[in-house]
CSV table of C-alpha atoms in Angstrom, one decimal:
chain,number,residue,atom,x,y,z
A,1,UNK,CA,10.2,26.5,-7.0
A,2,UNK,CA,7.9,25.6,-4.1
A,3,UNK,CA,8.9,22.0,-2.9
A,4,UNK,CA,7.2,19.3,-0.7
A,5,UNK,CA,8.6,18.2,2.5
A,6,UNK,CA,9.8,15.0,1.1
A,7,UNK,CA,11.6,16.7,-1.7
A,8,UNK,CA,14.5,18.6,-1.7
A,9,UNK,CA,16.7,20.6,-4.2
A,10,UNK,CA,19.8,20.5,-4.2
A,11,UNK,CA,22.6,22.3,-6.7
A,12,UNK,CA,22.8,19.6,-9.4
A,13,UNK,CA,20.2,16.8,-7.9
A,14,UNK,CA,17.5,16.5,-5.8
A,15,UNK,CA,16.7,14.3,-2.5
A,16,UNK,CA,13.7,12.2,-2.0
A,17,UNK,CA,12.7,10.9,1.0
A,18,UNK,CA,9.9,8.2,1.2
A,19,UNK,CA,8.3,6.5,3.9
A,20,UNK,CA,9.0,2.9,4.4
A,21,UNK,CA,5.4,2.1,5.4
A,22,UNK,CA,3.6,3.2,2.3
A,23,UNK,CA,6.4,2.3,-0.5
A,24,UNK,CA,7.4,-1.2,-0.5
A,25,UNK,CA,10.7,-2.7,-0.2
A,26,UNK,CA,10.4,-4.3,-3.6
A,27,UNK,CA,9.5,-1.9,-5.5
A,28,UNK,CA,12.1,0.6,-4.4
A,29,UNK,CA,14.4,-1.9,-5.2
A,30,UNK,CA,13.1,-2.6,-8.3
A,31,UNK,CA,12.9,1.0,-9.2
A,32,UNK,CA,16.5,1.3,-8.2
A,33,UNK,CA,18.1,-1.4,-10.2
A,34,UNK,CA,16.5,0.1,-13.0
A,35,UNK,CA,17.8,3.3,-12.4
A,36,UNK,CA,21.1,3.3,-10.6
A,37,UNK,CA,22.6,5.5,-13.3
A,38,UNK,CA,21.4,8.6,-11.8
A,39,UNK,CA,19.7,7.1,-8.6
A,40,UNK,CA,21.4,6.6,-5.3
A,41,UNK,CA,20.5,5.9,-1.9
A,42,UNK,CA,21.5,7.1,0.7
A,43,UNK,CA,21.4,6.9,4.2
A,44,UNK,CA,17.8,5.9,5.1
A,45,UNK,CA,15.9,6.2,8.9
A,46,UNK,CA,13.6,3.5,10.6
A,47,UNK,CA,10.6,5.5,8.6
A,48,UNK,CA,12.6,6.6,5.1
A,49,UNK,CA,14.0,5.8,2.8
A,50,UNK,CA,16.5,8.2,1.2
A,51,UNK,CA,17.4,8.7,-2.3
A,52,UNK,CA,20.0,11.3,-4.0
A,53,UNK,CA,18.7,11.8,-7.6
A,54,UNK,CA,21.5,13.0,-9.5
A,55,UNK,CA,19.5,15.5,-12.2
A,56,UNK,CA,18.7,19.1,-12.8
A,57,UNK,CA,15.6,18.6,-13.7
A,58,UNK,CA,12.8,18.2,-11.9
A,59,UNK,CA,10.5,16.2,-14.8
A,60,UNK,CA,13.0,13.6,-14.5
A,61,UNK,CA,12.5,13.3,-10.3
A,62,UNK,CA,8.6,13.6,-11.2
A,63,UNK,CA,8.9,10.7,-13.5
A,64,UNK,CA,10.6,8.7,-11.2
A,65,UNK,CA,8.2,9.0,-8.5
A,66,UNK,CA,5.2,8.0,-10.8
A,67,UNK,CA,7.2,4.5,-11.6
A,68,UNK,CA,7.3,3.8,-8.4
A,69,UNK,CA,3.4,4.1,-7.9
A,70,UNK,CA,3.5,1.8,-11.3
A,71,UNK,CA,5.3,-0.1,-10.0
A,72,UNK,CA,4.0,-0.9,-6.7
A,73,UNK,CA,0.3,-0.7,-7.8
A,74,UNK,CA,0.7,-2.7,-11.3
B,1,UNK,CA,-6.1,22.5,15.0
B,2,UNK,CA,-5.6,20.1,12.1
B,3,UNK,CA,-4.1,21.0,8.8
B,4,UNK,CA,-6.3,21.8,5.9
B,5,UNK,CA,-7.4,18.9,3.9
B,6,UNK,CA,-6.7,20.0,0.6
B,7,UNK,CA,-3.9,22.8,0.2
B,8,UNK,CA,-3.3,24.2,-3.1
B,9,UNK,CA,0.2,25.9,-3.5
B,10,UNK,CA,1.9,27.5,-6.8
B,11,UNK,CA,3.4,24.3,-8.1
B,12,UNK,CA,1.6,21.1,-5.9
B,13,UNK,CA,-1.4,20.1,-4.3
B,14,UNK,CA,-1.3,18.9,-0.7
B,15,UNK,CA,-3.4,16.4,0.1
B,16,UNK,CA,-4.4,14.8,3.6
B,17,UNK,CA,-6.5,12.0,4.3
B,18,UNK,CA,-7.6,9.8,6.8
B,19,UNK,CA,-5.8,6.5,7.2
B,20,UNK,CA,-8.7,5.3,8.5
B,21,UNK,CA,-11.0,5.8,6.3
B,22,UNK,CA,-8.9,5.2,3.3
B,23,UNK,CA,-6.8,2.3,2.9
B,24,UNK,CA,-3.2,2.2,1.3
B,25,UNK,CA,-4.0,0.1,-1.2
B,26,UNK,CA,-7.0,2.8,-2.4
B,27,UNK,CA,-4.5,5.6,-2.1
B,28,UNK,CA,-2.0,3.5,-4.5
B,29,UNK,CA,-5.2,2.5,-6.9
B,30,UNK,CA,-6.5,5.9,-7.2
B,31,UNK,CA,-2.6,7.6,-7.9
B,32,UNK,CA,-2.1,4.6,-10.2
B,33,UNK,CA,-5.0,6.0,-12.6
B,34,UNK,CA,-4.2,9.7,-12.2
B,35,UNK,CA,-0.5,8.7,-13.4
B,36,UNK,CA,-1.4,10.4,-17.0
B,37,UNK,CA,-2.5,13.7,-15.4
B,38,UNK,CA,-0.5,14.2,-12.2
B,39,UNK,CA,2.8,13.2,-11.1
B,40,UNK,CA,2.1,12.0,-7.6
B,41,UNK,CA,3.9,11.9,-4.1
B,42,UNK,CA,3.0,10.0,-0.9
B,43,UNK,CA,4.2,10.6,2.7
B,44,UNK,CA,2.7,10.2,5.7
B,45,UNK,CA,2.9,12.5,8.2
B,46,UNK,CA,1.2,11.6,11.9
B,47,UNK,CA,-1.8,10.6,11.5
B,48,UNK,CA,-2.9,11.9,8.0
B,49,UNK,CA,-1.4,9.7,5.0
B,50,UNK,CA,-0.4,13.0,3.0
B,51,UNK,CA,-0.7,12.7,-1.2
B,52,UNK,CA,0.7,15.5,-3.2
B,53,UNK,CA,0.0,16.8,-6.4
B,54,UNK,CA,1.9,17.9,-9.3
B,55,UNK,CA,-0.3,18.6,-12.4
B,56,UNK,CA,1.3,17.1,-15.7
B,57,UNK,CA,0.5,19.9,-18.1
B,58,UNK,CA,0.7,23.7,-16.9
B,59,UNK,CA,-2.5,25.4,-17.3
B,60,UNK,CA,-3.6,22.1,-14.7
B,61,UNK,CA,-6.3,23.9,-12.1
B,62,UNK,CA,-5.2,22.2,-8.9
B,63,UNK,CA,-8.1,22.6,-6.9
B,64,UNK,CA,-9.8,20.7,-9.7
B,65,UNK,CA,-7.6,18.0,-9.9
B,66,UNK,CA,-7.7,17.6,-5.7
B,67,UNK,CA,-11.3,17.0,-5.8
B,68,UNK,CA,-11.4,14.9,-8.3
B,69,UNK,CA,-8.9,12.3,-6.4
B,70,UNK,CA,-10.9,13.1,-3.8
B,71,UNK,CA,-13.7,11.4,-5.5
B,72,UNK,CA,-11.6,8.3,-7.1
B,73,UNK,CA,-10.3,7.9,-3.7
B,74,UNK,CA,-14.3,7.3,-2.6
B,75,UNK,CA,-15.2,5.3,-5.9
B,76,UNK,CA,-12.2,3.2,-5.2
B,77,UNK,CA,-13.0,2.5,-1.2
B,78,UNK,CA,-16.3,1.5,-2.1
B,79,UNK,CA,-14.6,-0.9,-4.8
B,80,UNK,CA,-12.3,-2.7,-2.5
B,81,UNK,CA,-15.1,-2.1,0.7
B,82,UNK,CA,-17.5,-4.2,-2.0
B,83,UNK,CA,-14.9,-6.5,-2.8
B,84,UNK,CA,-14.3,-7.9,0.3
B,85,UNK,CA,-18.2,-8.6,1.0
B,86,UNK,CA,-18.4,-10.0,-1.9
B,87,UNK,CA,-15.3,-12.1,-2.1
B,88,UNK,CA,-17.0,-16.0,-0.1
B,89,UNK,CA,-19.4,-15.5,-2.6
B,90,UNK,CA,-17.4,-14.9,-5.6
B,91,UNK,CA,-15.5,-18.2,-4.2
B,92,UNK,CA,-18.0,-20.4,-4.3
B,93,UNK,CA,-19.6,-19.3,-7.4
B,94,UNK,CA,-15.8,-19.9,-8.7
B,95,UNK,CA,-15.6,-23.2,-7.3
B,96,UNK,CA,-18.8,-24.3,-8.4
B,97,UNK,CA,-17.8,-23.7,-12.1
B,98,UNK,CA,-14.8,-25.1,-11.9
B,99,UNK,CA,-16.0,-28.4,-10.4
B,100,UNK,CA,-19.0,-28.8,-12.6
B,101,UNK,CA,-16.4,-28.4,-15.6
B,102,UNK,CA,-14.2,-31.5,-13.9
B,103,UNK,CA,-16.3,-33.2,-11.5
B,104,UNK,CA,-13.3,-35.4,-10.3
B,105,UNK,CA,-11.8,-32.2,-8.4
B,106,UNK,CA,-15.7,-32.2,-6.1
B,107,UNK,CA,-14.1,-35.4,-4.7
B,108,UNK,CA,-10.4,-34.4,-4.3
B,109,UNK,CA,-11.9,-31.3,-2.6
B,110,UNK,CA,-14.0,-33.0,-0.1
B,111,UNK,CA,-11.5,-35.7,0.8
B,112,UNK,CA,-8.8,-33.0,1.7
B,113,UNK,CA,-11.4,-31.5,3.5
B,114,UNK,CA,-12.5,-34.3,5.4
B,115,UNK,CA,-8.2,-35.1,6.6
B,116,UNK,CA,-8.3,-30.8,7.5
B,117,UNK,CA,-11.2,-31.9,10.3
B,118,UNK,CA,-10.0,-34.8,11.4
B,119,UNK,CA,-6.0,-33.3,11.7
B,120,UNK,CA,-8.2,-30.7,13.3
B,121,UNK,CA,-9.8,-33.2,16.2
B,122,UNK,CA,-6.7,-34.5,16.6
B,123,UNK,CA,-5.1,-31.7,17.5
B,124,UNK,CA,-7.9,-30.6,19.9
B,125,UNK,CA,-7.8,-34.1,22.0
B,126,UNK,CA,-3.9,-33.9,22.0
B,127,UNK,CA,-4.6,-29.6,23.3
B,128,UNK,CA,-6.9,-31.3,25.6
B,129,UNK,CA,-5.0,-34.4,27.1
B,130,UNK,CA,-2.4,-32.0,27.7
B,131,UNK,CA,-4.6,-29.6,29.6
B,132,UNK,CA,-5.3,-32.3,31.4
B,133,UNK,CA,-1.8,-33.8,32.3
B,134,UNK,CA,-1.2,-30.6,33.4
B,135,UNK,CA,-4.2,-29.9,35.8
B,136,UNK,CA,-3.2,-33.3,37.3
B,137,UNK,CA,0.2,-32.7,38.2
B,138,UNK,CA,-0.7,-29.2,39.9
B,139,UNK,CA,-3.3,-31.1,42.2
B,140,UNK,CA,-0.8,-33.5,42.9
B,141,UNK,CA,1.4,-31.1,44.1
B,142,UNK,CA,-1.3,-29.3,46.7
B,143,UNK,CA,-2.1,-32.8,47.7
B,144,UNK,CA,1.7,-33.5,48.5
């Protein structure tokens, strides 16, 4: 399956990257904590943040990354 | 040459926008109503604040769906482009409820306003005195 830069697949999980100037500090955090079951970060840059999502399936990643626009914009 | 605006691959959409023209905030307003139909991704990559697409249910035509964030991303700068304008006069025709409902508050309000300009004065004759001190010494000195 065709992915997006900022998404990667990996065997058993996937890695998101996402930029630090358009997803706030809070609500990654937020989304974390809620999360941290299957949700880790990892090492991040200046302009990303980086996140190891430990699933197979890529609904689950999809899901996650709507929350965060929930999140942030509710 | 600059990438397409609207890419449309097997499983996403790509799309790239303008950080000019469209805020942040509309980008976040717009993916926070299409969060029923499209699970959505935002990067930003050089100048273009990218946005990508992935439809919800699987007969989803992409293209379709692109153009019509396209459009809520123009409903929704207007909306916070209208705002904005409007917002001194949305103030005051707040204030002016509020105060008729507890006339006291007219008088808090202009007394606090009153100690903002003269704090503000204040400050501008110390700005100035200062100023002055300080143009003083420097003759002074080319006197000496």
């Amino acid at each position: 399956m065709e992915m997006p830069f900022p998404l990667t697949k990996k065997k058993d999980s996937f890695t998101l990257k996402l930029s630090k100037e358009l997803y706030k500090h809070d609500t990654v955090q937020k989304a974390l904590s809620e999360d941290k079951d299957w949700v880790e970060e990892t090492e991040a840059s200046d302009e990303y943040y980086c996140f190891r999502l430990k699933t197979a399936e890529i609904e689950d990643v999809l899901n996650w990354m709507n929350s965060l626009i929930y999140l942030q914009k509710g | 040459m600059s990438k397409p605006k609207i890419n449309v691959n097997e499983n996403y959409a790509e799309l790239r926008v303008n950080p000019e023209i469209y805020s942040k905030e509309t980008i976040f307003a717009v993916g926070y109503v299409f969060l029923d139909k499209a699970y959505i991704l935002l990067d930003i990559d050089k100048d273009d604040f990218v946005i990508y697409l992935y439809p919800q249910q699987k007969n989803t035509d992409l293209m379709q769906l692109s153009l019509e964030f396209c459009n809520e991303l123009v409903n929704y700068a207007h909306y916070f482009t209208r705002s904005e304008s409007n917002a001194e006069a949305i103030k005051a025709i707040m204030q002016r409820a509020l105060f008729s409902a507890a006339p006291s508050l007219v008088q808090e309000a202009e007394e606090k306003e009153i100690e903002d300009l003269i704090k503000e004065l204040e400050e501008e004759e110390e700005e100035e005195e200062r100023e002055k001190d300080g143009n003083a010494v420097s003759f002074d000195k080319k006197e000496g």
